[in-house]
Coordinates of C-alpha atoms in Angstrom, one line a residue:
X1290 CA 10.6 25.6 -46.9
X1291 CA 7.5 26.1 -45.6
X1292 CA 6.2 22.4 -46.3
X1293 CA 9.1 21.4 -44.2
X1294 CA 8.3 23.2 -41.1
X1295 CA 10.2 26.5 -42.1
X1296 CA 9.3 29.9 -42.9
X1297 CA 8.4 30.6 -46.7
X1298 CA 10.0 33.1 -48.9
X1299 CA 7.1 36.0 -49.3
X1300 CA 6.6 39.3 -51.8
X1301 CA 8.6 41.6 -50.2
X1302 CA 11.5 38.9 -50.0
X1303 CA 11.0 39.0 -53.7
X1304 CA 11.5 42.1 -54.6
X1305 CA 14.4 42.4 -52.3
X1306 CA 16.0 39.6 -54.7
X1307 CA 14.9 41.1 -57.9
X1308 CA 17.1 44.0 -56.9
X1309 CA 20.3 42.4 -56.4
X1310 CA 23.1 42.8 -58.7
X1311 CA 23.3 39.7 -60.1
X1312 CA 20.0 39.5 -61.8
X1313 CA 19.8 36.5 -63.3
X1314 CA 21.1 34.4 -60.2
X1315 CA 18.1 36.2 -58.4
X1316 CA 15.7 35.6 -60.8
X1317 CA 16.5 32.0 -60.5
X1318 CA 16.1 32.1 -56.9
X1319 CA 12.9 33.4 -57.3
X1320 CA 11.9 31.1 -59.1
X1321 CA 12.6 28.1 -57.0
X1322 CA 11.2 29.9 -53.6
X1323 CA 7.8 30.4 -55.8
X1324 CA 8.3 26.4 -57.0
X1325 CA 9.1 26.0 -53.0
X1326 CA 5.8 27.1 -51.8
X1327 CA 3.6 26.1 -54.3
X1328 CA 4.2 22.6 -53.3
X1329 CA 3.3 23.6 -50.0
X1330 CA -0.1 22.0 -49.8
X1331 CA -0.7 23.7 -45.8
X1332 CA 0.0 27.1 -47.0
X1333 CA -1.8 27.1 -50.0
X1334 CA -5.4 25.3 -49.4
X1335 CA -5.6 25.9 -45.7
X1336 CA -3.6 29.1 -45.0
X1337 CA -4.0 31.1 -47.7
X1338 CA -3.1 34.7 -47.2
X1339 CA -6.1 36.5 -48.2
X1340 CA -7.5 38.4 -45.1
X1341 CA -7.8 41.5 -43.7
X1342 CA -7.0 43.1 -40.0
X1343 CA -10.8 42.9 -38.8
X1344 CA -11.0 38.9 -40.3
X1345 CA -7.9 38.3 -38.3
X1346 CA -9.5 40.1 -35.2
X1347 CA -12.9 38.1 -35.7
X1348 CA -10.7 34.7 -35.6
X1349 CA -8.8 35.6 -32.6
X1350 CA -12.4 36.8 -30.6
X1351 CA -13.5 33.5 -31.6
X1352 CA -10.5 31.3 -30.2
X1353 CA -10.3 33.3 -27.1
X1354 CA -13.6 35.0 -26.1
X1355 CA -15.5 31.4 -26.1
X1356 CA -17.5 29.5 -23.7
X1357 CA -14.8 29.2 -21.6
X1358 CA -15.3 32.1 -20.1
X1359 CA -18.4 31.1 -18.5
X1360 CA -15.5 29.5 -15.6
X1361 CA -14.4 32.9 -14.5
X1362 CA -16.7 33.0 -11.4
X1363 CA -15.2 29.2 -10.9
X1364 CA -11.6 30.6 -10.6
X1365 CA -12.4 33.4 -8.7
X1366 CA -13.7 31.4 -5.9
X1367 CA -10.5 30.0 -5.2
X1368 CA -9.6 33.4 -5.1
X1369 CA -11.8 35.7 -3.7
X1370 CA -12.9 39.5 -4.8
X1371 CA -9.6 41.3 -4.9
X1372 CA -7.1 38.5 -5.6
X1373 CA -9.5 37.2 -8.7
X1374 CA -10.3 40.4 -10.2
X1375 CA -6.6 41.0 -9.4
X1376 CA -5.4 38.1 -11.5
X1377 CA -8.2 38.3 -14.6
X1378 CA -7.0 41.5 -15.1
X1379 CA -3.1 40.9 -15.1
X1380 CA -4.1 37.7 -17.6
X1381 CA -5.6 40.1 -19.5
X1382 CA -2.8 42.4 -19.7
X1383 CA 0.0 40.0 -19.9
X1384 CA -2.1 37.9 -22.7
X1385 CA -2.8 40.9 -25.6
X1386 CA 0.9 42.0 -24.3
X1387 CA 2.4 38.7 -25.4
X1388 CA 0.5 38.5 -28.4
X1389 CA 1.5 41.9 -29.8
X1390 CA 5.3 40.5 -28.8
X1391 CA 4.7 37.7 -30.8
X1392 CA 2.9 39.7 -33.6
X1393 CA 6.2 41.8 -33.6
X1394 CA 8.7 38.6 -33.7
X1395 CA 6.5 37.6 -37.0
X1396 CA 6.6 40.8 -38.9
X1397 CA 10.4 41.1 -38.5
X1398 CA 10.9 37.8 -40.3
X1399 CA 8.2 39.1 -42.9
X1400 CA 9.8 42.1 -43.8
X1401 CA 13.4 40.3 -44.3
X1402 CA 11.5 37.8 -46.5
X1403 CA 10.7 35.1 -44.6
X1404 CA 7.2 34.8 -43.6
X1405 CA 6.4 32.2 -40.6
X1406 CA 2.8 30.9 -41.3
X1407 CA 2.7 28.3 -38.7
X1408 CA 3.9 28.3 -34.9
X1409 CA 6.4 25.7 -35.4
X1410 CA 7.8 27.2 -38.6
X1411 CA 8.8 30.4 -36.1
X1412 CA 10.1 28.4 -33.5
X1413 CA 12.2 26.4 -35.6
X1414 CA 13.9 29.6 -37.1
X1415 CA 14.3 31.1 -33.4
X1416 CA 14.7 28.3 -31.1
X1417 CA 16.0 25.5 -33.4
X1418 CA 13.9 22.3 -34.7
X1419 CA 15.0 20.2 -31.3
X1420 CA 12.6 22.5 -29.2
X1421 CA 10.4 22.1 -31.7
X1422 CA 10.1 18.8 -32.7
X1423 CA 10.1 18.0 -28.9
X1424 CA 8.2 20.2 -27.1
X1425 CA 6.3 23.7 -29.0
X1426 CA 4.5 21.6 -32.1
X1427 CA 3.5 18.2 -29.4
X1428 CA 2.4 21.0 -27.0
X1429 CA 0.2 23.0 -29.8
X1430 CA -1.3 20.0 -31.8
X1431 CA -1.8 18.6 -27.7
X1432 CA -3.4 21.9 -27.0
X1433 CA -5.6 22.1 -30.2
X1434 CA -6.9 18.5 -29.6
X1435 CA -7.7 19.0 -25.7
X1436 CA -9.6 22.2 -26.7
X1437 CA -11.5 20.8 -30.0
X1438 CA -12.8 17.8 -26.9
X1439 CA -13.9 20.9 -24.8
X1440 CA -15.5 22.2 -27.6
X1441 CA -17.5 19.1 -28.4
X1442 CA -18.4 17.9 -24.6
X1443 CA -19.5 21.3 -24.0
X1444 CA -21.9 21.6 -27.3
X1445 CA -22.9 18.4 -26.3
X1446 CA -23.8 19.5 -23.2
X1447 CA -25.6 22.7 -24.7
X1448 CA -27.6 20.5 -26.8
X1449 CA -28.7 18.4 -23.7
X1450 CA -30.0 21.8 -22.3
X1451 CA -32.0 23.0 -25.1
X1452 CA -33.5 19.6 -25.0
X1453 CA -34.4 19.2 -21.5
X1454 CA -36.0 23.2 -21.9
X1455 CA -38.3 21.6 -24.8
X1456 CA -38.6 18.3 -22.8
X1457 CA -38.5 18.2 -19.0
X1458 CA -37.1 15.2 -17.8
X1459 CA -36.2 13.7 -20.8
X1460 CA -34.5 9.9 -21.1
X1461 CA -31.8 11.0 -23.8
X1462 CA -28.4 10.6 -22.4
X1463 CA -25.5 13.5 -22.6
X1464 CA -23.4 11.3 -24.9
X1465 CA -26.2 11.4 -27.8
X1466 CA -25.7 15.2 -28.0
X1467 CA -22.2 14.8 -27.8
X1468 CA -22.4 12.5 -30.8
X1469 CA -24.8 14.7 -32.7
X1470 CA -22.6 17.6 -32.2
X1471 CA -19.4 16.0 -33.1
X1472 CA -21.6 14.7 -36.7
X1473 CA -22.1 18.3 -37.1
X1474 CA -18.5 19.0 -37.0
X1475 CA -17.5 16.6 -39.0
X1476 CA -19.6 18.4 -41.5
X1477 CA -18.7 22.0 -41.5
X1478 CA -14.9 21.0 -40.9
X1479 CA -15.2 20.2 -44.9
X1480 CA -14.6 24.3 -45.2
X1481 CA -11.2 23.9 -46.8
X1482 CA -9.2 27.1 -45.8
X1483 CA -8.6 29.5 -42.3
X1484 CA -9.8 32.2 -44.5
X1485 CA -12.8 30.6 -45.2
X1486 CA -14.2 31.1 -42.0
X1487 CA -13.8 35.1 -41.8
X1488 CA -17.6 35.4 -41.3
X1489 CA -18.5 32.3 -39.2
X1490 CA -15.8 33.5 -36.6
X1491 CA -18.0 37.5 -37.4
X1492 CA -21.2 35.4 -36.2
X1493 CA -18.9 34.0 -33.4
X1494 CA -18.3 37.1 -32.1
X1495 CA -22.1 38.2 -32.0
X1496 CA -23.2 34.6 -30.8
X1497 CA -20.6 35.9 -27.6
X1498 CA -22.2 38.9 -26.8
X1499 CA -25.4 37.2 -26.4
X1500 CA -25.0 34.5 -24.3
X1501 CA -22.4 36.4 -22.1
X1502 CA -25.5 39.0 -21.5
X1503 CA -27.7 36.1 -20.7
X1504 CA -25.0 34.9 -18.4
X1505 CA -25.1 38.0 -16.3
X1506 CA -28.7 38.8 -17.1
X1507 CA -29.0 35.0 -14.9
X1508 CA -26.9 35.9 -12.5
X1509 CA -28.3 38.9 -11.7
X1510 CA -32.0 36.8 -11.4
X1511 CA -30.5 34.5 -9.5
X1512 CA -28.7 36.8 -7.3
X1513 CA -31.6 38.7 -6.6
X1514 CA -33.8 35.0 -5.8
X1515 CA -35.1 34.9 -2.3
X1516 CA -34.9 31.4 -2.4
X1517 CA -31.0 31.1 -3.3
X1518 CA -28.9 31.0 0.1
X1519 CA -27.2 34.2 0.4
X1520 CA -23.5 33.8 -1.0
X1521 CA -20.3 33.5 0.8
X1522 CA -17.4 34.8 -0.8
X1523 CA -14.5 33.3 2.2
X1524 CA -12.1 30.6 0.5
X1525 CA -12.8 27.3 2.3
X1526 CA -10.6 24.5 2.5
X1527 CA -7.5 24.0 4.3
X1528 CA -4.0 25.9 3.8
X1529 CA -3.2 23.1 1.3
X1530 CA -6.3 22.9 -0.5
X1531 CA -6.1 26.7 -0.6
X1532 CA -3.2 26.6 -2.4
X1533 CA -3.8 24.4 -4.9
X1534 CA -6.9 26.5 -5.5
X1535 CA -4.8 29.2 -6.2
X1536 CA -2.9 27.5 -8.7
X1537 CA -5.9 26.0 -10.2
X1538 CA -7.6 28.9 -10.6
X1539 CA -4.7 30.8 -12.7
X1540 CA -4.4 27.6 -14.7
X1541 CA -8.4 28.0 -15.8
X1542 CA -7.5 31.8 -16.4
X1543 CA -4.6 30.8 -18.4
X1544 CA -6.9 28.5 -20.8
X1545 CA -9.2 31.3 -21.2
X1546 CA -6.8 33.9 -22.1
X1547 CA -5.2 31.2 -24.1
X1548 CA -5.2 30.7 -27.8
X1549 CA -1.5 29.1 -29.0
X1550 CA -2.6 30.1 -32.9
X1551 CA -1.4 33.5 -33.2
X1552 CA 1.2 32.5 -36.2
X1553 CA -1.7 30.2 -38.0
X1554 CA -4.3 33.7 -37.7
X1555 CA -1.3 36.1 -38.6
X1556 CA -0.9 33.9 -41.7
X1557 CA -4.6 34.5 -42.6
X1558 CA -3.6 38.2 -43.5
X1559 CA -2.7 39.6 -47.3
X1560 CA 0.7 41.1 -47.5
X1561 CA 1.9 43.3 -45.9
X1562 CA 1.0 42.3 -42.6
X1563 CA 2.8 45.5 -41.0
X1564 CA 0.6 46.6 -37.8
X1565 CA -2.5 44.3 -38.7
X1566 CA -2.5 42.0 -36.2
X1567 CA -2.2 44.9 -33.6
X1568 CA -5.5 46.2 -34.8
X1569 CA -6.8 42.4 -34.5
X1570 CA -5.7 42.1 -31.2
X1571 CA -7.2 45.2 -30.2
X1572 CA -10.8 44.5 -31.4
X1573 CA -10.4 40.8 -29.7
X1574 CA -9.6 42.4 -26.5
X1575 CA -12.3 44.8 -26.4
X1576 CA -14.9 42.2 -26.6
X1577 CA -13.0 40.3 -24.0
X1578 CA -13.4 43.5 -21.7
X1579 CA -17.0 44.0 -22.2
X1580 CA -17.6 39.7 -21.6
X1581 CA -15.4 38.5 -19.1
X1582 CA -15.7 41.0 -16.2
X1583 CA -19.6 41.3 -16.3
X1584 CA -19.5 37.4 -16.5
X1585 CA -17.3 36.4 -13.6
X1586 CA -18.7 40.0 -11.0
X1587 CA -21.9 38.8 -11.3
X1588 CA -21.5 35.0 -11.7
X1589 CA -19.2 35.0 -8.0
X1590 CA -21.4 38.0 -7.1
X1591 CA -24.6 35.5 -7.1
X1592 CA -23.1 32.2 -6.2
X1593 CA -20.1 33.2 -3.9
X1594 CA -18.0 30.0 -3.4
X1595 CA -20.4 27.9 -4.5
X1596 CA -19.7 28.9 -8.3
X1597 CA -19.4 25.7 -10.5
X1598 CA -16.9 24.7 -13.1
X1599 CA -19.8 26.4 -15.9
X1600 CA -21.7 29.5 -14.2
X1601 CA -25.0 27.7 -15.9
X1602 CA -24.6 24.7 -13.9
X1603 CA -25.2 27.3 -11.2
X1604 CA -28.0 28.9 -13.3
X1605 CA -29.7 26.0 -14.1
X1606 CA -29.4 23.3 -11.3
X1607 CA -30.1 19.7 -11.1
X1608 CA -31.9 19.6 -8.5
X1609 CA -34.0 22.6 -6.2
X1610 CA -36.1 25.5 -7.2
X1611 CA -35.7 27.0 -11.2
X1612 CA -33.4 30.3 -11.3
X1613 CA -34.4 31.8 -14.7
X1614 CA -37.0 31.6 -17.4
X1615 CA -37.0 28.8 -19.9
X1616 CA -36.4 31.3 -22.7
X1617 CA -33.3 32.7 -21.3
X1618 CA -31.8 29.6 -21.2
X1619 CA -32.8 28.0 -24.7
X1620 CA -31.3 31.6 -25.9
X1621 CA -27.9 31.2 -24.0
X1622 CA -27.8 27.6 -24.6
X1623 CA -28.5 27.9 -28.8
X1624 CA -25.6 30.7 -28.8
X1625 CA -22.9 28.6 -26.8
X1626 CA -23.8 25.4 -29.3
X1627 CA -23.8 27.9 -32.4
X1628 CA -20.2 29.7 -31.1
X1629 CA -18.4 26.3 -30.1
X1630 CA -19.2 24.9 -33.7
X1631 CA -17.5 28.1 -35.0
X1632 CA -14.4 27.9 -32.2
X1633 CA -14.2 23.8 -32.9
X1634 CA -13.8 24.9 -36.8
X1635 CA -10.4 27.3 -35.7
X1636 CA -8.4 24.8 -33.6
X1637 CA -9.2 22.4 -36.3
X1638 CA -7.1 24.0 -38.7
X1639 CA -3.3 23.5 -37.2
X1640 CA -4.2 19.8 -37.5
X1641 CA -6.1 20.3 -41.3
X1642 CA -3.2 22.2 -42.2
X1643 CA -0.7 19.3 -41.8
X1644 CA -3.5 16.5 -42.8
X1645 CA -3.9 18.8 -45.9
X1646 CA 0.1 18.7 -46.4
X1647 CA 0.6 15.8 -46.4
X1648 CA -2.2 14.1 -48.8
X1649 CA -3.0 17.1 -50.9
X1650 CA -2.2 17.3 -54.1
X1651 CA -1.4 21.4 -55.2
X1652 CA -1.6 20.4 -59.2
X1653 CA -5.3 19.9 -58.7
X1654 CA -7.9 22.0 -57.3
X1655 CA -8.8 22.1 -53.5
X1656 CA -12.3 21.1 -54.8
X1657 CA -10.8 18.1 -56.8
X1658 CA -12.1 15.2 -56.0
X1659 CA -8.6 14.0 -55.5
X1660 CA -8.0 16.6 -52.8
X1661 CA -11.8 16.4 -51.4
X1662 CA -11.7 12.5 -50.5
X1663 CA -8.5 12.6 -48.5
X1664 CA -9.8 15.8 -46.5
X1665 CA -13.3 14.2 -45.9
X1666 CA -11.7 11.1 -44.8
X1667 CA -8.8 12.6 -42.3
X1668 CA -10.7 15.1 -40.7
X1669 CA -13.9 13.1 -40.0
X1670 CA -11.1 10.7 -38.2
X1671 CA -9.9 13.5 -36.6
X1672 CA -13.3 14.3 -35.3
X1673 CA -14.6 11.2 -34.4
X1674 CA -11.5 10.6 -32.3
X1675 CA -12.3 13.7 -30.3
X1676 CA -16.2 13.3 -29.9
X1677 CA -15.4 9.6 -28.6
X1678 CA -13.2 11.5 -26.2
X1679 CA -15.7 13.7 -24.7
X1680 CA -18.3 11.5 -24.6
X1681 CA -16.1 9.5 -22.6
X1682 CA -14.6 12.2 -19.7
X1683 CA -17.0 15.1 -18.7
X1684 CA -14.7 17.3 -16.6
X1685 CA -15.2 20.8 -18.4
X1686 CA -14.0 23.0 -15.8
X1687 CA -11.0 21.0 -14.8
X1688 CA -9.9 20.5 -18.1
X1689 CA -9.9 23.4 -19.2
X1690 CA -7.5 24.0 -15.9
X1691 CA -5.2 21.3 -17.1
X1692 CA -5.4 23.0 -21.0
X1693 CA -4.2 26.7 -19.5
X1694 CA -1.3 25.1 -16.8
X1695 CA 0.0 22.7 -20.0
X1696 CA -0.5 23.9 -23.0
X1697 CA -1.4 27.8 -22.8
X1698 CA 1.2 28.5 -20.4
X1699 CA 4.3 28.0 -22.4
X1700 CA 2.6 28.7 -25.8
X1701 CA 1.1 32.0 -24.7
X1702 CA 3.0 33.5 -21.5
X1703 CA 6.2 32.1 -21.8
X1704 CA 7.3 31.2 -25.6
X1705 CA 6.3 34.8 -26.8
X1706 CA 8.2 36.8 -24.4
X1707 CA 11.3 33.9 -25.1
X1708 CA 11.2 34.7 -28.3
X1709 CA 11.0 38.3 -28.6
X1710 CA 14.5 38.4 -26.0
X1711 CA 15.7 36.1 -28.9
X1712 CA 15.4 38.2 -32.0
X1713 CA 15.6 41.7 -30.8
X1714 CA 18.0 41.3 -28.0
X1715 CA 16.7 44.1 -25.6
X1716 CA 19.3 45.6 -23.1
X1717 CA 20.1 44.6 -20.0
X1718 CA 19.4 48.7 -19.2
X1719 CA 16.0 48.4 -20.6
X1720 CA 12.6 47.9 -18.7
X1721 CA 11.8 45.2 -21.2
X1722 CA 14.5 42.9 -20.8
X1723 CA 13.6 42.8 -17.5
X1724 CA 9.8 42.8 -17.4
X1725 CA 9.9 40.3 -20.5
X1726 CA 12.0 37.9 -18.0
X1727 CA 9.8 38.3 -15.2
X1728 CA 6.8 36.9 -17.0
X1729 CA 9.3 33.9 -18.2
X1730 CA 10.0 33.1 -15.0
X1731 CA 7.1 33.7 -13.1
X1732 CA 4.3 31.8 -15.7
X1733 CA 6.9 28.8 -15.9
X1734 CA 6.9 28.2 -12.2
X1735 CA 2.6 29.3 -12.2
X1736 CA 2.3 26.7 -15.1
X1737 CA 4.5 23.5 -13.7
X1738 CA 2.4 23.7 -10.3
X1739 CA -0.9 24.3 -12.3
X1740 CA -0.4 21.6 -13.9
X1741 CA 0.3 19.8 -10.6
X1742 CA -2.7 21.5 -9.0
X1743 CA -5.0 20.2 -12.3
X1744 CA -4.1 16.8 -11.8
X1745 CA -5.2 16.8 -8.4
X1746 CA -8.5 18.7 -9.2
X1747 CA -9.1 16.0 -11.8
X1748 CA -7.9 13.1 -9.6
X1749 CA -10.4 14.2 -6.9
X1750 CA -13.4 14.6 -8.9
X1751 CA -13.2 11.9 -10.8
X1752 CA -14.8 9.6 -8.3
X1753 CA -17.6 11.3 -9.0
X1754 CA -17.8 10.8 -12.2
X1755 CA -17.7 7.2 -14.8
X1756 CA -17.1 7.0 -18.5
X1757 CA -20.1 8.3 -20.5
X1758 CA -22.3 10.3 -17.3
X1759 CA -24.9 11.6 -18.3
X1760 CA -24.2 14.9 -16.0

């Protein structure tokens, strides 16, 4: 049963059972599966199955193409021209390839009447509930968690921005706006279902295309500013430090590529979900195309190997001579607050989903009161507990390293590809078999010495840094 972690009987299974010989011992089946997932609490309030392809492509453009991607020019630098354009563009690929894998894995079980609606409900089926219990649902809810504090420190940050455009100088401290933003959360995490947020995650997907064209709008400015040093685009840094850069740098790609919900977004979609989330992948990846090259050519273009762990620390610098006009950055800065509310509202909902589980109650309404005071209660916790975290540790670009080599890594470029050699069983004769391995083993090894590479990042800068800087 679903409730229990395991995929839930759907329509198609249905009428598979209604045509069975023995009629009445399927219609009694039927029966119990439909008794099954009603008391499902998860699947019912928070991942109701009511969407379309194009909702389930507006979610996934909002979980991937977010703020995050303003660190392209920031991995590139440990790169260079060729290798970093080299390795966005076979993140890319290997990303929307492992999704439409992963897509594939969750349509067979649909059409044989079991629908997976949650990542750990299709790894237990595949992979057992050992694996699970032990590694895929600690790594996902870790995963959602690190991200949501992303989200908040950098909305935080955001906020600070828009307030130091209105008042230069000003003596409000980084961790106010951090609080602010994480009260605002708290609010609009109310929104009781996935679904729900179809046209929030639309607005997402505008609020993306506008600050990514301010981004590169600014970096062209700034570029093009006599009085910024021309750029160097050499890799500094010893052999060691080199490598580790490397690493580093295909961790942060990995987080940005990342999005370790593609069963919870899948789930979104009506019945039958045959082909839809190809379509949704699709539209994703073309508004990843048109935002994350112009954003890391012209943010490493400008600021070489001086590029920064956000391209608008670059953009709009602490100290030394103003880059771009006030009412550039207010715009960029509103539409990065305004999207990270909307991205902080999706990697909510693995943890809703379970908090919703297990204190809903499915014979009342999800707007009972009964059902409202538990959800107001949990997730508020939930949020506060993550706000109080970013407050606390203001590493952006590193931890969204440490999110891609940990989490995204085996969720997104390694379980996928596992999975698919699981169910299908490709030949050894095919291309596939082969290719699907390769990725195994090459992002395993990439993701165990990001994470290594990470840790040092993190270790190293954090003498820069003490609990609640205002940076």
């Amino acid at each position: 049963m679903a409730g229990n972690g395991g995929c839930i009987p759907n329509g198609r299974g249905y009428s598979t059972l209604a045509m069975d010989s023995n009629a009445l011992m399927s219609s009694t089946d039927e029966v119990s599966d439909v008794e099954s997932e009603a008391k499902d609490a998860g699947a019912l309030f928070v991942l109701e199955s009511k969407g379309t392809w194009v909702h389930a492509g507006y979610h996934l453009t909002t979980a991937i193409a977010g703020p995050s991607l303003l660190t392209l020019p920031y991995a590139i630098h440990f790169l260079g021209w060729g290798p970093g354009l080299f390795a966005l563009t076979i993140g890319g690929a290997v990303s929307s390839y492992a999704y439409c894998l992963l897509s594939k894995v969750l349509e067979h079980f649909a059409s044989r009447g079991q629908r997976c609606l949650r990542f750990r409900d299709l790894s237990e089926v595949v992979i057992g509930k050992s694996w699970t219990m032990w590694f895929v649902t600690p790594v996902q809810f870790g995963v959602c968690f690190v991200t949501l504090i992303g989200v908040v420190l950098t909305g935080g940050y955001g906020c600070k921005l828009i307030y130091l455009g209105l008042v230069p100088n000003g003596p409000v401290q980084l961790w106010v706006f951090v609080a602010c933003f994480g009260a605002v959360m708290m609010v609009l995490a109310q929104l009781p279902s996935f679904h729900s947020l179809r046209y929030i995650s639309l607005i997402s997907l505008v609020l993306c295309l506008t600050y990514s064209t301010c981004a590169v709008a600014g970096s062209i400015i700034a570029g093009r500013n006599p009085n910024l040093a021309p750029a160097q685009y050499s890799v500094e840094g010893s052999a060691v430090h080199k490598m580790f850069g490397v690493f580093t740098a295909l961790s942060v790609m990995a987080g940005v590529y990342g999005v370790a919900l593609i069963p919870e977004i899948q789930a979104t979609v009506a019945p039958p979900v045959t082909g839809k989330m190809e379509k949704g992948i699709a539209l994703c990846y073309t508004v990843v195309f048109v935002t994350f090259y112009p954003v890391a050519i012209s943010g490493y273009w400008a600021f070489g190997n001086q590029a920064q762990g956000n391209i608008f620390d670059n953009l709009v610098p602490s100290e030394g001579p103003e880059l771009l006009p006030q009412w550039l950055v207010g715009i960029a800065s509103i539409a990065i607050v305004a999207q990270l509310l909307a991205i902080g509202l999706v990697y909510v909902q693995p943890i809703a989903e379970v908090i919703e589980g297990r204190t809903a109650d499915v014979r009342e309404g999800k707007y009972s009161l009964r059902n409202v005071a538990p959800r107001l209660l949990f997730r508020s916790l939930y949020l506060a507990i993550a706000t109080l975290f970013a407050a606390m540790l203001p590493f952006f670009g590193d931890i969204i390293s440490l999110i891609g080599a940990f989490g995204y890594t085996p969720l997104d470029f390694v379980l996928p590809m596992l999975f698919y050699q699981i169910v299908f069983q490709p030949s050894k004769r095919t291309k596939i078999f082969w290719l699907n391995w390769s990725i195994i083993v090459v992002f395993s090894i990439v993701g165990v010495i990001g994470c290594v590479a990470s840790f040092r990042s993190i270790v190293i800068n954090a003498s820069t840094y003490h609990l609640f800087a205002n940076v």
